[in-house]
Amino acid sequence: MRPDVAALAASPRGGGFDIDTLPSPAAWVSPDGFVLALNPAMRDCLDIETGRPFSDGLRSEDVGAFDLALKRLTLGNPSASVEVRGSGDRQSAFIASLAQPQHNDPTRAILLQLIEITRLRQSFDALAERESRWNHALVGSASGVWDQRNNGDMYYSDVWRSIRGLGPDDPIAQNMEDWLKLIHPQDRERVRHSIERQNEGDPDYTTFQYREMHKDGHYIWIECRGACVERDEDGQPARIVGTDTDVTARKAQEAWLEGLSRRLKLAVDISRIGIYETDYDIGVSEWDHRMREIFEAPLDEDVRVGDFWERKLHPDDRERTLAYVEAKMAELKPFTDDYRIIASDGSTRYIRANNLPYVDNDRHLKMIGVNWDVTEDQRLRQELERQKALAETRNAELDQIRIDAEYSALHDYLTALPNRRYLEARLDELRQSASAHSRGIAVLHIDLDRFKQINDTLGHGAGDAMLKHAARILRDNIRPTDFAARIGGDEFVVLLDYDGENGVLSAIAERIIAEMRQPVWHNGQECRFGASIGIACSVDRSSDPRALLQNADIALYNAKNQGRNRHEFYTKSSGRLLADARRLSSELLRALENNEIIPFYQLQFEARTRQISGAECLARWRHPTHGILGPERFLAAAEECGVLAQIDQIILEKSLADVAAWREEGLDLPKISVNVSARRLMDPNLASGLAALDIKPGQVSFELLESVFLDRQDAAVMTNLETLRRLSIDIEIDDFGTGHASIVGLLNLKPSTLKIDRQLIENIPKSQEQRILVMSIIQIARSLKIKVTAEGVETEEHARILKRLGCDVLQGYGLARPLDATAIAELLRARKKAAAT
């Protein structure tokens, strides 16, 4: 203890009047803050002792403020006060008042008194917390706050202004009439009435919506919430407070959903299907009107599980149907079933059902589905099968005769055009009769563009229909004396008399091309294809027709090489183009033998976290002289050579090897996606080839172009897709949004991911319509439990908007460019090292 403090503390008064008589906590302290004396109330408040610094009883955060208050007294201030809290467990709040009541006191002792404000401080802190919480909530909700008083004072928040495109200095309408001019004419009277009712406190008008003119000249939808919070002595509104929210996007979505609902209702009504939903935990099934009509169920009775429907089943089908439904319910997989029921008149009705079992959010086992009556279809099918069996029996001996006749005939059985054999005979006839005519000859070699795509995706039935259509076009555009033949596949040849006028040949070719390009409908599907034509001609009738046919083939290749859907005449330089193409094809075949096809990887990122979620594997050609070549340089040649499926296999195998090597090094690339061509998807040996590879579950996904999966699929394609699922290989739809896929197609294919095409992503920062379209695709995908990847993410703005719209994965040059395996490994190492620090 300091000597001077000890002397002062020896006095019971401590340097002034007796503080023990004071009811509030009090103490005498020295100018440098040491306790000279304190009363019992002070001891009860703070953990302090005489002779020790008063600040020992305070929490450390308040010591500086207390010392500053002491300093003010030493500088001549008569008094000072400061808010403090007790140290340790004593966290009560006080106002500490300091004063020097006796200026002639030689000790210059300071009187310190405490006033407890703990509850007041807690009330202030709670009020501040509530104010902060509401302020943050309003900012986070994107609602604009407004406050209007009858004295003319008005407050509008920055968010309120930004909703309308207004800046801080932009003028605002000062009265009701001026403001109503900004309201959509159809909404003005309703808005005026709503405001009047809101001011009167009508709870039905606390919230209302209307359209208001934006600063940029378009209307936006506003949701207004408001209430009168103060009234004057006459009961008139004195203060009205509320919030405005921009709900334009929500209104657009509601309009879209309303239209979709109308279309779905129309589709259901036309299809005459019955819809049901069964809750097996509750034991009740909800049936719509059509469902009750099909099963003759009373409209006013509940349909209970285990009762009405089960009794309606045909006795011969009951056991099988119930067992089948029970098995599928256990798997929780969608299924289709056909069964019979007994009608009230005793007749048998045939029913077809599509069903989807699932578990809802309350963990209730449910099933939803549709049923429709196919009795007439079944009877017709049975009759057709009977007639077919009868015809097959009667014509069994005729089949071999028909096969022999088709083999030896001179006409194509599908198009009824002359075939290759007939064409060769015709060419020989022209050469032998060269001297009989003075006019020349022209050969048109025609190849259908995109025919293979139609054949691969829609099936051979559609392909055959297109070939017949092409044959009709050729017949309609040549003279009876001209000759048209189908020489195989999608190739045709036309022989014409030629008098030296190339313009006539061009006109015929262009007319054929124009008609070939027109859309054709087949079984509800729109088919589009085109034609490329090579022309070779000679005014000399003695020219070898077979040589002209070969030259027309070279000209055809030139036409296809220059963009298709065009015609080209044979020239001497045409031969060089064909030689270049054949050289490229030969180099590509050697590249496959020399292991020059390699994978590049474009990384994909989680939209929310920007963590790497996988990579798309892209084919590149490491050319020995030209360096790295992109697919645009060699895929056309690969398709023509028939090695696209082989390239797909090479990229998959090399990518799996790279991923395995990275994982051994501790580098994790969660998933890779590889492109698969339509031709490979139809390969019956695809399953055995994939089963031989070491593919971990969830490690690989196959990307299919949207044009590959149509609503009606080839059986081989669907079989291979089911095999991919058994091998835990995900299915992704590439370039979604630019083709002709439907919701039904998605339900049939059940992909794990949709990749929205870059054309839809490009303009979303500046196009609200584009954003709404992308948002709709994402919402549809979410409803089907399908993830969404966005391609073409070029800027941070793209990434931010897509994240807000709910997109799952991002891919594009703005995030990562395609890199080879070495560069990807270095990037993964760098990210791993950064994550560890």
Tab-separated table of N, CA, C and O in Angstrom, residues 585-645:
chain	number	residue	atom	x	y	z
A	585	SER	N	-8.873	-38.571	-93.765
A	585	SER	CA	-9.432	-39.801	-93.211
A	585	SER	C	-8.338	-40.820	-92.943
A	585	SER	O	-8.334	-41.497	-91.899
A	586	SER	N	-7.375	-40.923	-93.869
A	586	SER	CA	-6.267	-41.854	-93.660
A	586	SER	C	-5.414	-41.448	-92.460
A	586	SER	O	-5.016	-42.286	-91.642
A	587	GLU	N	-5.154	-40.132	-92.337
A	587	GLU	CA	-4.384	-39.655	-91.184
A	587	GLU	C	-5.120	-39.919	-89.877
A	587	GLU	O	-4.489	-40.252	-88.854
A	588	LEU	N	-6.446	-39.779	-89.912
A	588	LEU	CA	-7.220	-40.029	-88.700
A	588	LEU	C	-7.148	-41.498	-88.306
A	588	LEU	O	-7.014	-41.826	-87.118
A	589	LEU	N	-7.228	-42.388	-89.291
A	589	LEU	CA	-7.118	-43.813	-88.986
A	589	LEU	C	-5.733	-44.142	-88.423
A	589	LEU	O	-5.602	-44.937	-87.478
A	590	ARG	N	-4.692	-43.496	-88.996
A	590	ARG	CA	-3.334	-43.696	-88.442
A	590	ARG	C	-3.236	-43.098	-87.046
A	590	ARG	O	-2.542	-43.636	-86.172
A	591	ALA	N	-3.929	-41.964	-86.826
A	591	ALA	CA	-3.899	-41.353	-85.493
A	591	ALA	C	-4.476	-42.297	-84.447
A	591	ALA	O	-3.986	-42.359	-83.311
A	592	LEU	N	-5.523	-43.028	-84.812
A	592	LEU	CA	-6.086	-44.002	-83.878
A	592	LEU	C	-5.098	-45.121	-83.598
A	592	LEU	O	-4.974	-45.601	-82.464
A	593	GLU	N	-4.359	-45.542	-84.633
A	593	GLU	CA	-3.356	-46.593	-84.428
A	593	GLU	C	-2.168	-46.093	-83.608
A	593	GLU	O	-1.600	-46.843	-82.804
A	594	ASN	N	-1.808	-44.784	-83.770
A	594	ASN	CA	-0.619	-44.229	-83.092
A	594	ASN	C	-0.953	-43.563	-81.759
A	594	ASN	O	-0.117	-42.840	-81.199
A	595	ASN	N	-2.169	-43.766	-81.302
A	595	ASN	CA	-2.551	-43.247	-79.971
A	595	ASN	C	-2.452	-41.720	-79.909
A	595	ASN	O	-2.038	-41.143	-78.898
A	596	GLU	N	-2.902	-41.022	-80.982
A	596	GLU	CA	-2.801	-39.569	-81.024
A	596	GLU	C	-4.085	-38.873	-80.532
A	596	GLU	O	-4.084	-37.651	-80.364
A	597	ILE	N	-5.152	-39.611	-80.316
A	597	ILE	CA	-6.390	-39.038	-79.795
A	597	ILE	C	-6.301	-39.013	-78.272
A	597	ILE	O	-6.107	-40.056	-77.631
A	598	ILE	N	-6.400	-37.826	-77.693
A	598	ILE	CA	-6.224	-37.665	-76.243
A	598	ILE	C	-7.402	-36.884	-75.662
A	598	ILE	O	-8.081	-36.166	-76.378
A	599	PRO	N	-7.623	-37.023	-74.343
A	599	PRO	CA	-8.680	-36.241	-73.709
A	599	PRO	C	-8.176	-34.898	-73.180
A	599	PRO	O	-7.056	-34.805	-72.677
A	600	PHE	N	-8.973	-33.869	-73.342
A	600	PHE	CA	-8.809	-32.603	-72.617
A	600	PHE	C	-9.963	-32.519	-71.611
A	600	PHE	O	-11.018	-33.132	-71.807
A	601	TYR	N	-9.743	-31.763	-70.528
A	601	TYR	CA	-10.734	-31.707	-69.460
A	601	TYR	C	-11.141	-30.253	-69.217
A	601	TYR	O	-10.292	-29.394	-69.020
A	602	GLN	N	-12.447	-30.014	-69.230
A	602	GLN	CA	-12.964	-28.704	-68.807
A	602	GLN	C	-13.668	-28.874	-67.468
A	602	GLN	O	-14.673	-29.575	-67.361
A	603	LEU	N	-13.126	-28.225	-66.444
A	603	LEU	CA	-13.619	-28.409	-65.082
A	603	LEU	C	-15.020	-27.827	-64.911
A	603	LEU	O	-15.400	-26.850	-65.568
A	604	GLN	N	-15.783	-28.462	-64.031
A	604	GLN	CA	-17.119	-28.011	-63.672
A	604	GLN	C	-17.130	-27.689	-62.185
A	604	GLN	O	-16.435	-28.336	-61.398
A	605	PHE	N	-17.932	-26.683	-61.775
A	605	PHE	CA	-17.874	-26.182	-60.402
A	605	PHE	C	-19.275	-26.120	-59.804
A	605	PHE	O	-20.256	-25.800	-60.487
A	606	GLU	N	-19.349	-26.450	-58.489
A	606	GLU	CA	-20.590	-26.261	-57.743
A	606	GLU	C	-20.961	-24.773	-57.765
A	606	GLU	O	-20.120	-23.917	-57.474
A	607	ALA	N	-22.193	-24.460	-58.092
A	607	ALA	CA	-22.600	-23.046	-58.215
A	607	ALA	C	-22.514	-22.320	-56.878
A	607	ALA	O	-22.163	-21.141	-56.823
A	608	ARG	N	-22.839	-22.989	-55.770
A	608	ARG	CA	-22.884	-22.300	-54.470
A	608	ARG	C	-21.496	-22.135	-53.865
A	608	ARG	O	-21.168	-21.099	-53.317
A	609	THR	N	-20.646	-23.174	-53.968
A	609	THR	CA	-19.361	-23.156	-53.248
A	609	THR	C	-18.156	-22.923	-54.148
A	609	THR	O	-17.065	-22.675	-53.652
A	610	ARG	N	-18.345	-23.060	-55.462
A	610	ARG	CA	-17.242	-23.000	-56.435
A	610	ARG	C	-16.231	-24.132	-56.217
A	610	ARG	O	-15.094	-24.057	-56.680
A	611	GLN	N	-16.633	-25.177	-55.530
A	611	GLN	CA	-15.793	-26.350	-55.427
A	611	GLN	C	-15.875	-27.140	-56.731
A	611	GLN	O	-16.908	-27.155	-57.402
A	612	ILE	N	-14.781	-27.814	-57.099
A	612	ILE	CA	-14.760	-28.614	-58.325
A	612	ILE	C	-15.700	-29.800	-58.140
A	612	ILE	O	-15.573	-30.572	-57.189
A	613	SER	N	-16.662	-29.942	-59.056
A	613	SER	CA	-17.608	-31.054	-58.955
A	613	SER	C	-17.349	-32.120	-60.010
A	613	SER	O	-17.880	-33.218	-59.907
A	614	GLY	N	-16.514	-31.819	-61.008
A	614	GLY	CA	-16.232	-32.796	-62.047
A	614	GLY	C	-15.602	-32.123	-63.246
A	614	GLY	O	-15.130	-30.975	-63.174
A	615	ALA	N	-15.569	-32.841	-64.366
A	615	ALA	CA	-14.990	-32.293	-65.598
A	615	ALA	C	-15.611	-33.000	-66.792
A	615	ALA	O	-15.933	-34.194	-66.727
A	616	GLU	N	-15.793	-32.246	-67.877
A	616	GLU	CA	-16.228	-32.846	-69.140
A	616	GLU	C	-14.993	-33.223	-69.938
A	616	GLU	O	-14.052	-32.424	-70.062
A	617	CYS	N	-14.965	-34.454	-70.456
A	617	CYS	CA	-13.825	-34.962	-71.216
A	617	CYS	C	-14.070	-34.687	-72.706
A	617	CYS	O	-15.080	-35.130	-73.258
A	618	LEU	N	-13.142	-33.987	-73.339
A	618	LEU	CA	-13.286	-33.548	-74.726
A	618	LEU	C	-12.188	-34.185	-75.574
A	618	LEU	O	-11.031	-34.267	-75.148
A	619	ALA	N	-12.549	-34.611	-76.791
A	619	ALA	CA	-11.590	-35.268	-77.668
A	619	ALA	C	-10.709	-34.235	-78.369
A	619	ALA	O	-11.203	-33.228	-78.884
A	620	ARG	N	-9.405	-34.490	-78.375
A	620	ARG	CA	-8.429	-33.679	-79.100
A	620	ARG	C	-7.498	-34.610	-79.873
A	620	ARG	O	-7.237	-35.736	-79.468
A	621	TRP	N	-7.002	-34.096	-81.016
A	621	TRP	CA	-6.061	-34.859	-81.849
A	621	TRP	C	-4.692	-34.197	-81.732
A	621	TRP	O	-4.535	-33.053	-82.145
A	622	ARG	N	-3.717	-34.926	-81.173
A	622	ARG	CA	-2.350	-34.411	-81.092
A	622	ARG	C	-1.656	-34.763	-82.409
A	622	ARG	O	-1.011	-35.788	-82.563
A	623	HIS	N	-1.844	-33.864	-83.406
A	623	HIS	CA	-1.335	-34.117	-84.755
A	623	HIS	C	0.180	-33.931	-84.768
A	623	HIS	O	0.706	-32.975	-84.191
A	624	PRO	N	0.910	-34.824	-85.425
A	624	PRO	CA	2.385	-34.723	-85.392
A	624	PRO	C	2.932	-33.452	-86.035
A	624	PRO	O	4.036	-33.021	-85.687
A	625	THR	N	2.176	-32.835	-86.956
A	625	THR	CA	2.693	-31.617	-87.609
A	625	THR	C	1.848	-30.385	-87.313
A	625	THR	O	2.374	-29.275	-87.260
A	626	HIS	N	0.553	-30.551	-87.122
A	626	HIS	CA	-0.336	-29.403	-86.919
A	626	HIS	C	-0.620	-29.114	-85.449
A	626	HIS	O	-1.361	-28.170	-85.142
A	627	GLY	N	-0.092	-29.907	-84.527
A	627	GLY	CA	-0.326	-29.662	-83.111
A	627	GLY	C	-1.697	-30.163	-82.661
A	627	GLY	O	-2.262	-31.100	-83.253
A	628	ILE	N	-2.236	-29.540	-81.608
A	628	ILE	CA	-3.519	-29.967	-81.048
A	628	ILE	C	-4.655	-29.475	-81.950
A	628	ILE	O	-4.792	-28.290	-82.201
A	629	LEU	N	-5.492	-30.421	-82.414
A	629	LEU	CA	-6.635	-30.087	-83.269
A	629	LEU	C	-7.926	-30.330	-82.495
A	629	LEU	O	-8.085	-31.344	-81.809
A	630	GLY	N	-8.861	-29.384	-82.625
A	630	GLY	CA	-10.160	-29.519	-81.984
A	630	GLY	C	-11.070	-30.428	-82.782
A	630	GLY	O	-10.782	-30.779	-83.940
A	631	PRO	N	-12.200	-30.819	-82.215
A	631	PRO	CA	-13.099	-31.773	-82.886
A	631	PRO	C	-13.684	-31.240	-84.188
A	631	PRO	O	-14.049	-32.029	-85.047
A	632	GLU	N	-13.787	-29.901	-84.308
A	632	GLU	CA	-14.342	-29.362	-85.548
A	632	GLU	C	-13.480	-29.695	-86.760
A	632	GLU	O	-13.952	-29.624	-87.899
A	633	ARG	N	-12.205	-30.070	-86.529
A	633	ARG	CA	-11.280	-30.386	-87.620
A	633	ARG	C	-11.382	-31.847	-88.062
A	633	ARG	O	-10.987	-32.177	-89.181
A	634	PHE	N	-11.882	-32.732	-87.204
A	634	PHE	CA	-11.813	-34.142	-87.574
A	634	PHE	C	-13.081	-34.958	-87.316
A	634	PHE	O	-13.168	-36.108	-87.762
A	635	LEU	N	-14.085	-34.393	-86.615
A	635	LEU	CA	-15.254	-35.212	-86.290
A	635	LEU	C	-16.056	-35.587	-87.546
A	635	LEU	O	-16.628	-36.675	-87.610
A	636	ALA	N	-16.123	-34.658	-88.528
A	636	ALA	CA	-16.852	-34.986	-89.761
A	636	ALA	C	-16.201	-36.172	-90.468
A	636	ALA	O	-16.875	-37.098	-90.926
A	637	ALA	N	-14.853	-36.146	-90.531
A	637	ALA	CA	-14.143	-37.274	-91.137
A	637	ALA	C	-14.338	-38.538	-90.313
A	637	ALA	O	-14.472	-39.641	-90.856
A	638	ALA	N	-14.365	-38.407	-88.988
A	638	ALA	CA	-14.558	-39.573	-88.121
A	638	ALA	C	-15.926	-40.195	-88.354
A	638	ALA	O	-16.074	-41.422	-88.384
A	639	GLU	N	-16.945	-39.331	-88.523
A	639	GLU	CA	-18.289	-39.854	-88.770
A	639	GLU	C	-18.344	-40.573	-90.108
A	639	GLU	O	-18.955	-41.630	-90.231
A	640	GLU	N	-17.678	-39.987	-91.114
A	640	GLU	CA	-17.690	-40.603	-92.435
A	640	GLU	C	-16.945	-41.929	-92.428
A	640	GLU	O	-17.325	-42.881	-93.104
A	641	CYS	N	-15.864	-41.999	-91.631
A	641	CYS	CA	-15.079	-43.234	-91.552
A	641	CYS	C	-15.722	-44.260	-90.624
A	641	CYS	O	-15.264	-45.404	-90.552
A	642	GLY	N	-16.725	-43.846	-89.867
A	642	GLY	CA	-17.373	-44.763	-88.952
A	642	GLY	C	-16.576	-45.062	-87.692
A	642	GLY	O	-16.705	-46.145	-87.117
A	643	VAL	N	-15.743	-44.091	-87.239
A	643	VAL	CA	-14.903	-44.345	-86.056
A	643	VAL	C	-15.290	-43.461	-84.876
A	643	VAL	O	-14.541	-43.358	-83.901
A	644	LEU	N	-16.469	-42.803	-84.956
A	644	LEU	CA	-16.882	-41.963	-83.828
A	644	LEU	C	-17.011	-42.773	-82.546
A	644	LEU	O	-16.578	-42.348	-81.462
A	645	ALA	N	-17.603	-43.956	-82.643
A	645	ALA	CA	-17.766	-44.783	-81.447
A	645	ALA	C	-16.416	-45.204	-80.886
A	645	ALA	O	-16.211	-45.273	-79.670
